[in-house]
Amino acid sequence: ERIMMTELLSAYLGRGTAQQVAAGRIRHGDLQSLEAVIGFIDLRGFTALTQQLESADLLALMSSFYGAIDKTLTRHGGEILKFIGDGLLFVFPQVDEGVAVAPSALDALKELRRRIDRANTRYPETPIRYAAALHKGQVRYGNIGAPARLDFTVIGATVNRTVRLQELASDHDLDLVIS
């Protein structure tokens, strides 16, 4: 039952967060400071796609996009923290001081670019376009929210800068901005 619970939690929270919840670390306000590469990625032209595609086709496109991101990030040591509409927030935590996570994060985004480019050759009528950003710094990770509705997330200036960098990428028609 514990394994099933952890697998279910992993589907909704991500593996690292699910393990923390399963271990009982679910108190409101439990925050830890950590160094991490934070990433934010957002689909471009999503509003037009919602008007152009049927719901099933739109869901298939989003699932393909999110699936490619999840597979790529996981392979390189990252984890999706949350889906935010047509975008998502992800993290590459600095677990071991001797291991640099920034190159892994960059490799993941390069691989994602190749995956998306291949997918776009198969579906040229609805190409996936995105804007992403990577920024490294100190964040606070943990359980925040209201006492009856908690959310594991990252907060801090690093997160805010990452979102601003993603907006910069979008404004300048770039698929990636790195600080």
CSV table of N, CA and C in Angstrom, one decimal:
chain,number,residue,atom,x,y,z
A,1,GLU,N,0.8,-1.2,0.0
A,1,GLU,CA,0.0,0.0,0.0
A,1,GLU,C,0.9,1.3,0.0
A,2,ARG,N,2.0,1.2,0.7
A,2,ARG,CA,2.9,2.4,0.8
A,2,ARG,C,3.5,2.7,-0.6
A,3,ILE,N,3.9,1.6,-1.3
A,3,ILE,CA,4.4,1.8,-2.6
A,3,ILE,C,3.4,2.4,-3.5
A,4,MET,N,2.2,1.9,-3.5
A,4,MET,CA,1.1,2.4,-4.3
A,4,MET,C,0.8,3.8,-4.0
A,5,MET,N,0.8,4.2,-2.7
A,5,MET,CA,0.6,5.6,-2.3
A,5,MET,C,1.7,6.5,-2.8
A,6,THR,N,2.9,6.1,-2.7
A,6,THR,CA,4.0,6.9,-3.2
A,6,THR,C,4.0,7.0,-4.7
A,7,GLU,N,3.6,6.0,-5.4
A,7,GLU,CA,3.5,6.1,-6.9
A,7,GLU,C,2.4,7.0,-7.3
A,8,LEU,N,1.3,7.0,-6.6
A,8,LEU,CA,0.2,7.9,-6.9
A,8,LEU,C,0.6,9.3,-6.6
A,9,LEU,N,1.2,9.5,-5.4
A,9,LEU,CA,1.7,10.9,-5.1
A,9,LEU,C,2.7,11.4,-6.1
A,10,SER,N,3.5,10.5,-6.6
A,10,SER,CA,4.5,10.9,-7.6
A,10,SER,C,3.9,11.4,-8.9
A,11,ALA,N,2.8,10.8,-9.3
A,11,ALA,CA,2.1,11.3,-10.5
A,11,ALA,C,1.6,12.7,-10.3
A,12,TYR,N,1.2,13.1,-9.1
A,12,TYR,CA,0.7,14.4,-8.9
A,12,TYR,C,1.7,15.4,-8.4
A,13,LEU,N,2.7,14.9,-7.6
A,13,LEU,CA,3.7,15.9,-7.0
A,13,LEU,C,5.1,15.8,-7.5
A,14,GLY,N,5.4,14.8,-8.3
A,14,GLY,CA,6.8,14.5,-8.6
A,14,GLY,C,7.4,13.6,-7.6
A,15,ARG,N,8.5,12.9,-8.1
A,15,ARG,CA,9.0,11.8,-7.2
A,15,ARG,C,9.6,12.4,-5.9
A,16,GLY,N,10.5,13.4,-6.0
A,16,GLY,CA,11.1,13.9,-4.8
A,16,GLY,C,10.1,14.4,-3.8
A,17,THR,N,9.2,15.2,-4.2
A,17,THR,CA,8.2,15.7,-3.3
A,17,THR,C,7.3,14.6,-2.8
A,18,ALA,N,6.9,13.6,-3.6
A,18,ALA,CA,6.1,12.5,-3.1
A,18,ALA,C,6.8,11.7,-2.0
A,19,GLN,N,8.1,11.6,-2.1
A,19,GLN,CA,8.9,10.8,-1.1
A,19,GLN,C,8.9,11.6,0.2
A,20,GLN,N,8.9,12.9,0.1
A,20,GLN,CA,8.8,13.8,1.3
A,20,GLN,C,7.5,13.6,2.0
A,21,VAL,N,6.4,13.7,1.2
A,21,VAL,CA,5.0,13.6,1.7
A,21,VAL,C,4.9,12.2,2.4
A,22,ALA,N,5.3,11.1,1.7
A,22,ALA,CA,5.2,9.8,2.2
A,22,ALA,C,6.0,9.6,3.5
A,23,ALA,N,7.0,10.4,3.6
A,23,ALA,CA,7.8,10.3,4.9
A,23,ALA,C,7.3,11.1,6.0
A,24,GLY,N,6.1,11.8,5.7
A,24,GLY,CA,5.5,12.6,6.8
A,24,GLY,C,5.9,14.1,6.9
A,25,ARG,N,6.7,14.5,5.9
A,25,ARG,CA,7.1,15.9,6.0
A,25,ARG,C,6.1,16.8,5.3
A,26,ILE,N,5.0,17.1,6.0
A,26,ILE,CA,3.9,17.8,5.3
A,26,ILE,C,3.4,19.0,6.2
A,27,ARG,N,4.2,19.4,7.1
A,27,ARG,CA,3.7,20.5,7.9
A,27,ARG,C,3.8,21.8,7.1
A,28,HIS,N,2.7,22.6,7.4
A,28,HIS,CA,2.6,23.9,6.8
A,28,HIS,C,3.9,24.8,7.2
A,29,GLY,N,4.5,25.4,6.3
A,29,GLY,CA,5.7,26.2,6.6
A,29,GLY,C,7.0,25.5,6.7
A,30,ASP,N,7.0,24.2,6.4
A,30,ASP,CA,8.3,23.5,6.4
A,30,ASP,C,9.1,23.9,5.1
A,31,LEU,N,10.1,24.7,5.3
A,31,LEU,CA,10.9,25.2,4.2
A,31,LEU,C,12.3,24.9,4.4
A,32,GLN,N,13.0,24.5,3.3
A,32,GLN,CA,14.4,24.4,3.4
A,32,GLN,C,15.1,25.2,2.3
A,33,SER,N,16.2,25.8,2.6
A,33,SER,CA,17.0,26.6,1.7
A,33,SER,C,17.8,25.7,0.9
A,34,LEU,N,17.9,25.9,-0.4
A,34,LEU,CA,18.8,25.1,-1.2
A,34,LEU,C,19.2,25.8,-2.5
A,35,GLU,N,20.3,25.5,-3.0
A,35,GLU,CA,20.8,26.0,-4.3
A,35,GLU,C,20.3,25.2,-5.4
A,36,ALA,N,19.8,25.8,-6.4
A,36,ALA,CA,19.2,25.0,-7.5
A,36,ALA,C,19.2,25.8,-8.8
A,37,VAL,N,19.0,25.1,-9.9
A,37,VAL,CA,18.7,25.7,-11.2
A,37,VAL,C,17.2,25.6,-11.3
A,38,ILE,N,16.6,26.7,-11.5
A,38,ILE,CA,15.2,26.8,-11.7
A,38,ILE,C,14.9,27.0,-13.1
A,39,GLY,N,13.9,26.4,-13.6
A,39,GLY,CA,13.5,26.5,-15.0
A,39,GLY,C,12.0,26.8,-15.1
A,40,PHE,N,11.7,27.6,-16.1
A,40,PHE,CA,10.3,27.9,-16.4
A,40,PHE,C,10.1,27.8,-17.9
A,41,ILE,N,9.1,27.1,-18.4
A,41,ILE,CA,8.9,27.0,-19.8
A,41,ILE,C,7.4,27.2,-20.1
A,42,ASP,N,7.1,27.8,-21.2
A,42,ASP,CA,5.8,28.2,-21.5
A,42,ASP,C,5.5,28.0,-23.0
A,43,LEU,N,4.4,27.4,-23.4
A,43,LEU,CA,4.1,27.3,-24.8
A,43,LEU,C,3.8,28.6,-25.4
A,44,ARG,N,4.2,28.8,-26.6
A,44,ARG,CA,3.9,30.1,-27.3
A,44,ARG,C,2.7,29.9,-28.2
A,45,GLY,N,1.9,30.9,-28.4
A,45,GLY,CA,0.7,30.8,-29.3
A,45,GLY,C,-0.4,29.9,-28.8
A,46,PHE,N,-0.4,29.6,-27.5
A,46,PHE,CA,-1.3,28.7,-26.9
A,46,PHE,C,-2.8,29.1,-27.1
A,47,THR,N,-3.1,30.4,-26.9
A,47,THR,CA,-4.4,30.9,-27.1
A,47,THR,C,-5.0,30.6,-28.5
A,48,ALA,N,-4.2,30.8,-29.5
A,48,ALA,CA,-4.6,30.5,-30.9
A,48,ALA,C,-4.8,29.0,-31.0
A,49,LEU,N,-3.9,28.2,-30.4
A,49,LEU,CA,-4.1,26.7,-30.5
A,49,LEU,C,-5.4,26.3,-29.9
A,50,THR,N,-5.8,26.9,-28.8
A,50,THR,CA,-7.1,26.5,-28.1
A,50,THR,C,-8.3,26.8,-29.0
A,51,GLN,N,-8.1,27.8,-29.8
A,51,GLN,CA,-9.2,28.2,-30.7
A,51,GLN,C,-9.2,27.4,-32.0
A,52,GLN,N,-8.0,26.9,-32.4
A,52,GLN,CA,-7.8,26.2,-33.6
A,52,GLN,C,-8.1,24.7,-33.5
A,53,LEU,N,-7.7,24.1,-32.4
A,53,LEU,CA,-7.8,22.6,-32.2
A,53,LEU,C,-9.0,22.2,-31.4
A,54,GLU,N,-9.5,21.0,-31.7
A,54,GLU,CA,-10.5,20.3,-30.9
A,54,GLU,C,-9.8,20.0,-29.6
A,55,SER,N,-10.7,19.8,-28.6
A,55,SER,CA,-10.1,19.5,-27.2
A,55,SER,C,-9.2,18.3,-27.2
A,56,ALA,N,-9.6,17.2,-27.9
A,56,ALA,CA,-8.8,16.0,-27.9
A,56,ALA,C,-7.4,16.2,-28.5
A,57,ASP,N,-7.4,17.0,-29.6
A,57,ASP,CA,-6.2,17.3,-30.3
A,57,ASP,C,-5.3,18.2,-29.5
A,58,LEU,N,-5.9,19.2,-28.8
A,58,LEU,CA,-5.2,20.1,-27.9
A,58,LEU,C,-4.6,19.3,-26.7
A,59,LEU,N,-5.3,18.4,-26.2
A,59,LEU,CA,-4.8,17.6,-25.1
A,59,LEU,C,-3.7,16.7,-25.5
A,60,ALA,N,-3.8,16.2,-26.7
A,60,ALA,CA,-2.7,15.3,-27.3
A,60,ALA,C,-1.4,16.1,-27.5
A,61,LEU,N,-1.6,17.3,-28.0
A,61,LEU,CA,-0.4,18.2,-28.2
A,61,LEU,C,0.2,18.6,-26.8
A,62,MET,N,-0.6,19.0,-25.9
A,62,MET,CA,0.0,19.3,-24.5
A,62,MET,C,0.6,18.1,-23.9
A,63,SER,N,0.0,16.9,-24.0
A,63,SER,CA,0.5,15.7,-23.4
A,63,SER,C,1.8,15.4,-24.0
A,64,SER,N,2.0,15.5,-25.3
A,64,SER,CA,3.2,15.3,-26.0
A,64,SER,C,4.3,16.2,-25.5
A,65,PHE,N,4.0,17.5,-25.4
A,65,PHE,CA,4.9,18.5,-25.0
A,65,PHE,C,5.3,18.2,-23.5
A,66,TYR,N,4.4,18.1,-22.6
A,66,TYR,CA,4.7,17.8,-21.2
A,66,TYR,C,5.4,16.5,-21.1
A,67,GLY,N,5.1,15.5,-21.8
A,67,GLY,CA,5.7,14.2,-21.8
A,67,GLY,C,7.2,14.3,-22.2
A,68,ALA,N,7.5,15.0,-23.2
A,68,ALA,CA,8.8,15.2,-23.7
A,68,ALA,C,9.6,15.9,-22.6
A,69,ILE,N,9.0,16.9,-22.0
A,69,ILE,CA,9.7,17.7,-21.0
A,69,ILE,C,10.0,16.8,-19.8
A,70,ASP,N,9.0,16.1,-19.3
A,70,ASP,CA,9.2,15.2,-18.1
A,70,ASP,C,10.3,14.2,-18.3
A,71,LYS,N,10.2,13.5,-19.5
A,71,LYS,CA,11.2,12.5,-19.8
A,71,LYS,C,12.6,13.1,-19.8
A,72,THR,N,12.7,14.2,-20.5
A,72,THR,CA,14.0,14.8,-20.6
A,72,THR,C,14.6,15.4,-19.3
A,73,LEU,N,13.8,16.0,-18.5
A,73,LEU,CA,14.2,16.6,-17.3
A,73,LEU,C,14.6,15.5,-16.3
A,74,THR,N,13.8,14.4,-16.2
A,74,THR,CA,14.1,13.3,-15.3
A,74,THR,C,15.4,12.6,-15.7
A,75,ARG,N,15.6,12.4,-17.0
A,75,ARG,CA,16.9,11.8,-17.4
A,75,ARG,C,18.1,12.6,-17.0
A,76,HIS,N,18.0,13.9,-16.9
A,76,HIS,CA,19.1,14.7,-16.6
A,76,HIS,C,19.1,15.2,-15.1
A,77,GLY,N,18.2,14.6,-14.3
A,77,GLY,CA,18.2,14.9,-12.8
A,77,GLY,C,17.3,16.1,-12.4
A,78,GLY,N,16.5,16.5,-13.3
A,78,GLY,CA,15.5,17.6,-12.9
A,78,GLY,C,14.2,17.0,-12.6
A,79,GLU,N,13.3,17.9,-12.1
A,79,GLU,CA,11.9,17.4,-11.8
A,79,GLU,C,10.9,18.6,-12.0
A,80,ILE,N,9.8,18.2,-12.6
A,80,ILE,CA,8.7,19.2,-12.7
A,80,ILE,C,8.1,19.4,-11.3
A,81,LEU,N,8.0,20.7,-11.0
A,81,LEU,CA,7.4,21.1,-9.7
A,81,LEU,C,5.9,21.3,-9.9
A,82,LYS,N,5.5,22.0,-11.0
A,82,LYS,CA,4.1,22.3,-11.2
A,82,LYS,C,3.8,22.7,-12.6
A,83,PHE,N,2.6,22.3,-13.0
A,83,PHE,CA,2.1,22.8,-14.3
A,83,PHE,C,1.3,24.1,-14.0
A,84,ILE,N,1.5,25.1,-14.8
A,84,ILE,CA,0.8,26.4,-14.6
A,84,ILE,C,0.2,26.7,-16.0
A,85,GLY,N,-1.0,26.3,-16.2
A,85,GLY,CA,-1.7,26.5,-17.4
A,85,GLY,C,-0.9,25.8,-18.5
A,86,ASP,N,-0.4,26.5,-19.5
A,86,ASP,CA,0.3,25.9,-20.6
A,86,ASP,C,1.8,26.0,-20.4
A,87,GLY,N,2.2,26.2,-19.1
A,87,GLY,CA,3.6,26.3,-18.8
A,87,GLY,C,3.9,25.4,-17.6
A,88,LEU,N,5.2,25.4,-17.3
A,88,LEU,CA,5.6,24.6,-16.1
A,88,LEU,C,6.8,25.1,-15.4
A,89,LEU,N,6.9,24.9,-14.2
A,89,LEU,CA,8.1,25.2,-13.3
A,89,LEU,C,8.8,24.0,-13.0
A,90,PHE,N,10.2,24.0,-13.2
A,90,PHE,CA,10.9,22.8,-12.9
A,90,PHE,C,12.2,23.2,-12.1
A,91,VAL,N,12.8,22.2,-11.5
A,91,VAL,CA,14.0,22.4,-10.6
A,91,VAL,C,15.0,21.3,-10.8
A,92,PHE,N,16.3,21.8,-10.8
A,92,PHE,CA,17.4,20.9,-10.7
A,92,PHE,C,18.1,21.2,-9.4
A,93,PRO,N,17.8,20.5,-8.3
A,93,PRO,CA,18.4,20.9,-7.0
A,93,PRO,C,19.8,20.5,-6.9
A,94,GLN,N,20.6,21.3,-6.2
A,94,GLN,CA,22.0,21.1,-6.0
A,94,GLN,C,22.1,20.1,-4.8
A,95,VAL,N,22.1,18.8,-5.0
A,95,VAL,CA,22.0,17.8,-3.9
A,95,VAL,C,23.4,17.6,-3.4
A,96,ASP,N,24.4,17.5,-4.2
A,96,ASP,CA,25.8,17.3,-3.8
A,96,ASP,C,26.6,18.4,-4.3
A,97,GLU,N,27.3,19.1,-3.3
A,97,GLU,CA,28.1,20.3,-3.7
A,97,GLU,C,29.2,20.0,-4.7
A,98,GLY,N,29.6,18.8,-4.9
A,98,GLY,CA,30.7,18.5,-5.9
A,98,GLY,C,30.1,18.2,-7.3
A,99,VAL,N,28.8,18.2,-7.4
A,99,VAL,CA,28.2,17.9,-8.7
A,99,VAL,C,27.5,19.2,-9.3
A,100,ALA,N,27.9,19.7,-10.4
A,100,ALA,CA,27.3,20.9,-11.0
A,100,ALA,C,26.0,20.5,-11.7
A,101,VAL,N,24.9,21.2,-11.3
A,101,VAL,CA,23.6,20.9,-11.9
A,101,VAL,C,23.3,21.8,-13.1
A,102,ALA,N,24.0,22.9,-13.3
A,102,ALA,CA,23.7,23.8,-14.4
A,102,ALA,C,24.0,23.1,-15.7
A,103,PRO,N,25.1,22.4,-15.9
A,103,PRO,CA,25.3,21.7,-17.2
A,103,PRO,C,24.2,20.7,-17.5
A,104,SER,N,23.7,20.0,-16.4
A,104,SER,CA,22.7,19.0,-16.6
A,104,SER,C,21.4,19.7,-17.1
A,105,ALA,N,21.1,20.8,-16.5
A,105,ALA,CA,19.9,21.6,-16.8
A,105,ALA,C,20.0,22.1,-18.3
A,106,LEU,N,21.1,22.6,-18.7
A,106,LEU,CA,21.3,23.0,-20.0
A,106,LEU,C,21.2,21.9,-21.0
A,107,ASP,N,21.9,20.7,-20.7
A,107,ASP,CA,21.8,19.5,-21.5
A,107,ASP,C,20.3,19.1,-21.7
A,108,ALA,N,19.5,19.2,-20.6
A,108,ALA,CA,18.1,18.8,-20.7
A,108,ALA,C,17.4,19.7,-21.7
A,109,LEU,N,17.6,21.0,-21.7
A,109,LEU,CA,16.9,21.9,-22.6
A,109,LEU,C,17.4,21.7,-24.0
A,110,LYS,N,18.7,21.4,-24.2
A,110,LYS,CA,19.2,21.1,-25.6
A,110,LYS,C,18.5,19.9,-26.1
A,111,GLU,N,18.4,18.8,-25.3
A,111,GLU,CA,17.7,17.6,-25.7
A,111,GLU,C,16.3,17.9,-26.0
A,112,LEU,N,15.6,18.7,-25.2
A,112,LEU,CA,14.2,19.0,-25.4
A,112,LEU,C,14.1,19.7,-26.8
A,113,ARG,N,14.9,20.6,-27.1
A,113,ARG,CA,14.9,21.3,-28.4
A,113,ARG,C,14.9,20.3,-29.5
A,114,ARG,N,15.8,19.3,-29.4
A,114,ARG,CA,15.9,18.3,-30.5
A,114,ARG,C,14.6,17.5,-30.6
A,115,ARG,N,14.1,17.1,-29.4
A,115,ARG,CA,12.8,16.3,-29.4
A,115,ARG,C,11.7,17.1,-30.1
A,116,ILE,N,11.6,18.4,-29.7
A,116,ILE,CA,10.5,19.2,-30.2
A,116,ILE,C,10.7,19.5,-31.7
A,117,ASP,N,11.9,19.7,-32.1
A,117,ASP,CA,12.2,19.9,-33.6
A,117,ASP,C,11.8,18.6,-34.4
A,118,ARG,N,12.1,17.4,-33.8
A,118,ARG,CA,11.7,16.2,-34.5
A,118,ARG,C,10.1,16.1,-34.5
A,119,ALA,N,9.5,16.4,-33.4
A,119,ALA,CA,8.0,16.3,-33.4
A,119,ALA,C,7.4,17.3,-34.4
A,120,ASN,N,8.0,18.4,-34.5
A,120,ASN,CA,7.5,19.5,-35.4
A,120,ASN,C,7.6,19.0,-36.9
A,121,THR,N,8.5,18.2,-37.2
A,121,THR,CA,8.6,17.7,-38.6
A,121,THR,C,7.5,16.7,-38.9
A,122,ARG,N,7.0,16.1,-37.9
A,122,ARG,CA,5.9,15.1,-38.0
A,122,ARG,C,4.5,15.8,-38.1
A,123,TYR,N,4.4,17.0,-37.4
A,123,TYR,CA,3.2,17.7,-37.3
A,123,TYR,C,3.4,19.2,-37.7
A,124,PRO,N,3.7,19.5,-38.9
A,124,PRO,CA,4.1,20.8,-39.3
A,124,PRO,C,2.9,21.8,-39.3
A,125,GLU,N,1.6,21.3,-39.3
A,125,GLU,CA,0.5,22.1,-39.2
A,125,GLU,C,0.2,22.7,-37.8
A,126,THR,N,0.7,22.1,-36.8
A,126,THR,CA,0.6,22.6,-35.4
A,126,THR,C,2.0,22.5,-34.7
A,127,PRO,N,2.9,23.3,-35.2
A,127,PRO,CA,4.3,23.2,-34.5
A,127,PRO,C,4.2,23.6,-33.1
A,128,ILE,N,5.0,23.0,-32.2
A,128,ILE,CA,5.1,23.3,-30.9
A,128,ILE,C,6.2,24.4,-30.8
A,129,ARG,N,5.8,25.5,-30.2
A,129,ARG,CA,6.8,26.6,-30.0
A,129,ARG,C,6.8,27.0,-28.5
A,130,TYR,N,7.9,27.3,-28.0
A,130,TYR,CA,8.0,27.5,-26.5
A,130,TYR,C,9.0,28.6,-26.2
A,131,ALA,N,9.0,29.1,-25.0
A,131,ALA,CA,10.0,30.0,-24.5
A,131,ALA,C,10.4,29.5,-23.1
A,132,ALA,N,11.7,29.3,-22.9
A,132,ALA,CA,12.1,28.8,-21.6
A,132,ALA,C,13.2,29.6,-21.0
A,133,ALA,N,13.4,29.5,-19.7
A,133,ALA,CA,14.5,30.2,-19.0
A,133,ALA,C,15.1,29.3,-18.0
A,134,LEU,N,16.4,29.5,-17.7
A,134,LEU,CA,17.1,28.8,-16.7
A,134,LEU,C,17.9,29.8,-15.8
A,135,HIS,N,17.8,29.7,-14.5
A,135,HIS,CA,18.5,30.6,-13.6
A,135,HIS,C,18.9,29.9,-12.4
A,136,LYS,N,20.1,30.1,-11.9
A,136,LYS,CA,20.6,29.4,-10.8
A,136,LYS,C,20.7,30.3,-9.6
A,137,GLY,N,20.3,29.8,-8.4
A,137,GLY,CA,20.4,30.6,-7.2
A,137,GLY,C,19.8,29.9,-6.0
A,138,GLN,N,19.7,30.6,-4.9
A,138,GLN,CA,19.2,30.1,-3.7
A,138,GLN,C,17.6,30.2,-3.8
A,139,VAL,N,17.0,29.1,-3.3
A,139,VAL,CA,15.5,29.1,-3.3
A,139,VAL,C,15.1,28.5,-1.9
A,140,ARG,N,13.9,28.7,-1.6
A,140,ARG,CA,13.3,28.0,-0.4
A,140,ARG,C,12.3,27.1,-1.0
A,141,TYR,N,12.4,25.8,-0.6
A,141,TYR,CA,11.6,24.7,-1.1
A,141,TYR,C,10.8,24.1,0.0
A,142,GLY,N,9.6,23.9,-0.2
A,142,GLY,CA,8.8,23.3,0.9
A,142,GLY,C,7.3,23.5,0.7
A,143,ASN,N,6.7,23.3,1.9
A,143,ASN,CA,5.2,23.3,2.0
A,143,ASN,C,4.7,24.6,2.3
A,144,ILE,N,4.0,25.3,1.4
A,144,ILE,CA,3.4,26.6,1.7
A,144,ILE,C,1.9,26.5,1.3
A,145,GLY,N,1.2,27.6,1.7
A,145,GLY,CA,-0.2,27.6,1.3
A,145,GLY,C,-1.0,27.9,2.6
A,146,ALA,N,-2.3,27.5,2.5
A,146,ALA,CA,-3.2,27.7,3.6
A,146,ALA,C,-3.2,26.4,4.4
A,147,PRO,N,-3.6,26.5,5.7
A,147,PRO,CA,-3.5,25.3,6.5
A,147,PRO,C,-4.3,24.1,5.9
A,148,ALA,N,-5.4,24.3,5.2
A,148,ALA,CA,-6.2,23.2,4.7
A,148,ALA,C,-5.8,22.9,3.2
A,149,ARG,N,-4.9,23.7,2.6
A,149,ARG,CA,-4.6,23.4,1.2
A,149,ARG,C,-3.1,23.8,1.0
A,150,LEU,N,-2.3,22.8,1.0
A,150,LEU,CA,-0.8,22.9,0.9
A,150,LEU,C,-0.3,22.7,-0.5
A,151,ASP,N,0.9,23.2,-0.8
A,151,ASP,CA,1.5,23.0,-2.0
A,151,ASP,C,3.0,23.0,-1.8
A,152,PHE,N,3.7,22.0,-2.4
A,152,PHE,CA,5.2,22.0,-2.4
A,152,PHE,C,5.6,22.8,-3.6
A,153,THR,N,6.5,23.8,-3.3
A,153,THR,CA,6.9,24.6,-4.4
A,153,THR,C,8.3,25.3,-4.0
A,154,VAL,N,8.8,26.1,-4.9
A,154,VAL,CA,10.0,26.9,-4.6
A,154,VAL,C,9.5,28.4,-4.6
A,155,ILE,N,10.2,29.1,-3.7
A,155,ILE,CA,9.9,30.6,-3.7
A,155,ILE,C,11.2,31.3,-3.5
A,156,GLY,N,11.2,32.6,-3.9
A,156,GLY,CA,12.3,33.4,-3.7
A,156,GLY,C,12.7,34.2,-5.0
A,157,ALA,N,13.7,35.1,-4.8
A,157,ALA,CA,14.1,35.9,-5.9
A,157,ALA,C,14.5,35.1,-7.1
A,158,THR,N,15.2,34.0,-6.9
A,158,THR,CA,15.6,33.2,-8.1
A,158,THR,C,14.4,32.7,-8.9
A,159,VAL,N,13.3,32.4,-8.3
A,159,VAL,CA,12.1,31.9,-9.0
A,159,VAL,C,11.6,33.1,-9.8
A,160,ASN,N,11.5,34.3,-9.2
A,160,ASN,CA,11.0,35.5,-9.8
A,160,ASN,C,11.8,35.9,-11.0
A,161,ARG,N,13.1,35.8,-10.9
A,161,ARG,CA,14.0,36.1,-12.0
A,161,ARG,C,13.9,35.1,-13.2
A,162,THR,N,13.7,33.9,-12.8
A,162,THR,CA,13.5,32.9,-13.9
A,162,THR,C,12.2,33.2,-14.7
A,163,VAL,N,11.2,33.5,-14.0
A,163,VAL,CA,9.9,33.9,-14.8
A,163,VAL,C,10.1,35.1,-15.6
A,164,ARG,N,10.9,36.1,-15.1
A,164,ARG,CA,11.1,37.3,-15.9
A,164,ARG,C,12.0,37.0,-17.1
A,165,LEU,N,12.9,36.1,-17.0
A,165,LEU,CA,13.8,35.7,-18.1
A,165,LEU,C,13.0,34.9,-19.1
A,166,GLN,N,12.0,34.1,-18.7
A,166,GLN,CA,11.2,33.4,-19.6
A,166,GLN,C,10.3,34.4,-20.4
A,167,GLU,N,9.8,35.4,-19.8
A,167,GLU,CA,9.1,36.5,-20.5
A,167,GLU,C,10.0,37.2,-21.5
A,168,LEU,N,11.2,37.4,-21.1
A,168,LEU,CA,12.2,38.0,-22.1
A,168,LEU,C,12.4,37.1,-23.3
A,169,ALA,N,12.5,35.8,-23.1
A,169,ALA,CA,12.6,34.9,-24.2
A,169,ALA,C,11.4,34.9,-25.1
A,170,SER,N,10.2,35.0,-24.5
A,170,SER,CA,9.0,35.1,-25.3
A,170,SER,C,8.9,36.4,-26.1
A,171,ASP,N,9.3,37.5,-25.4
A,171,ASP,CA,9.2,38.8,-26.1
A,171,ASP,C,10.1,38.9,-27.2
A,172,HIS,N,11.2,38.2,-27.2
A,172,HIS,CA,12.3,38.3,-28.3
A,172,HIS,C,12.3,37.0,-29.2
A,173,ASP,N,11.2,36.2,-29.1
A,173,ASP,CA,11.1,35.1,-30.0
A,173,ASP,C,12.2,34.1,-29.9
A,174,LEU,N,12.7,33.9,-28.6
A,174,LEU,CA,13.8,33.0,-28.3
A,174,LEU,C,13.2,31.7,-27.7
A,175,ASP,N,13.8,30.6,-27.9
A,175,ASP,CA,13.3,29.4,-27.2
A,175,ASP,C,14.0,29.2,-25.8
A,176,LEU,N,15.1,29.9,-25.5
A,176,LEU,CA,15.8,29.7,-24.3
A,176,LEU,C,16.6,31.0,-23.9
A,177,VAL,N,16.5,31.4,-22.7
A,177,VAL,CA,17.4,32.4,-22.1
A,177,VAL,C,18.0,31.8,-20.8
A,178,ILE,N,19.3,32.0,-20.7
A,178,ILE,CA,20.0,31.5,-19.5
A,178,ILE,C,20.7,32.7,-18.9
A,179,SER,N,20.7,32.7,-17.5
A,179,SER,CA,21.5,33.7,-16.8
A,179,SER,C,22.7,33.0,-16.2
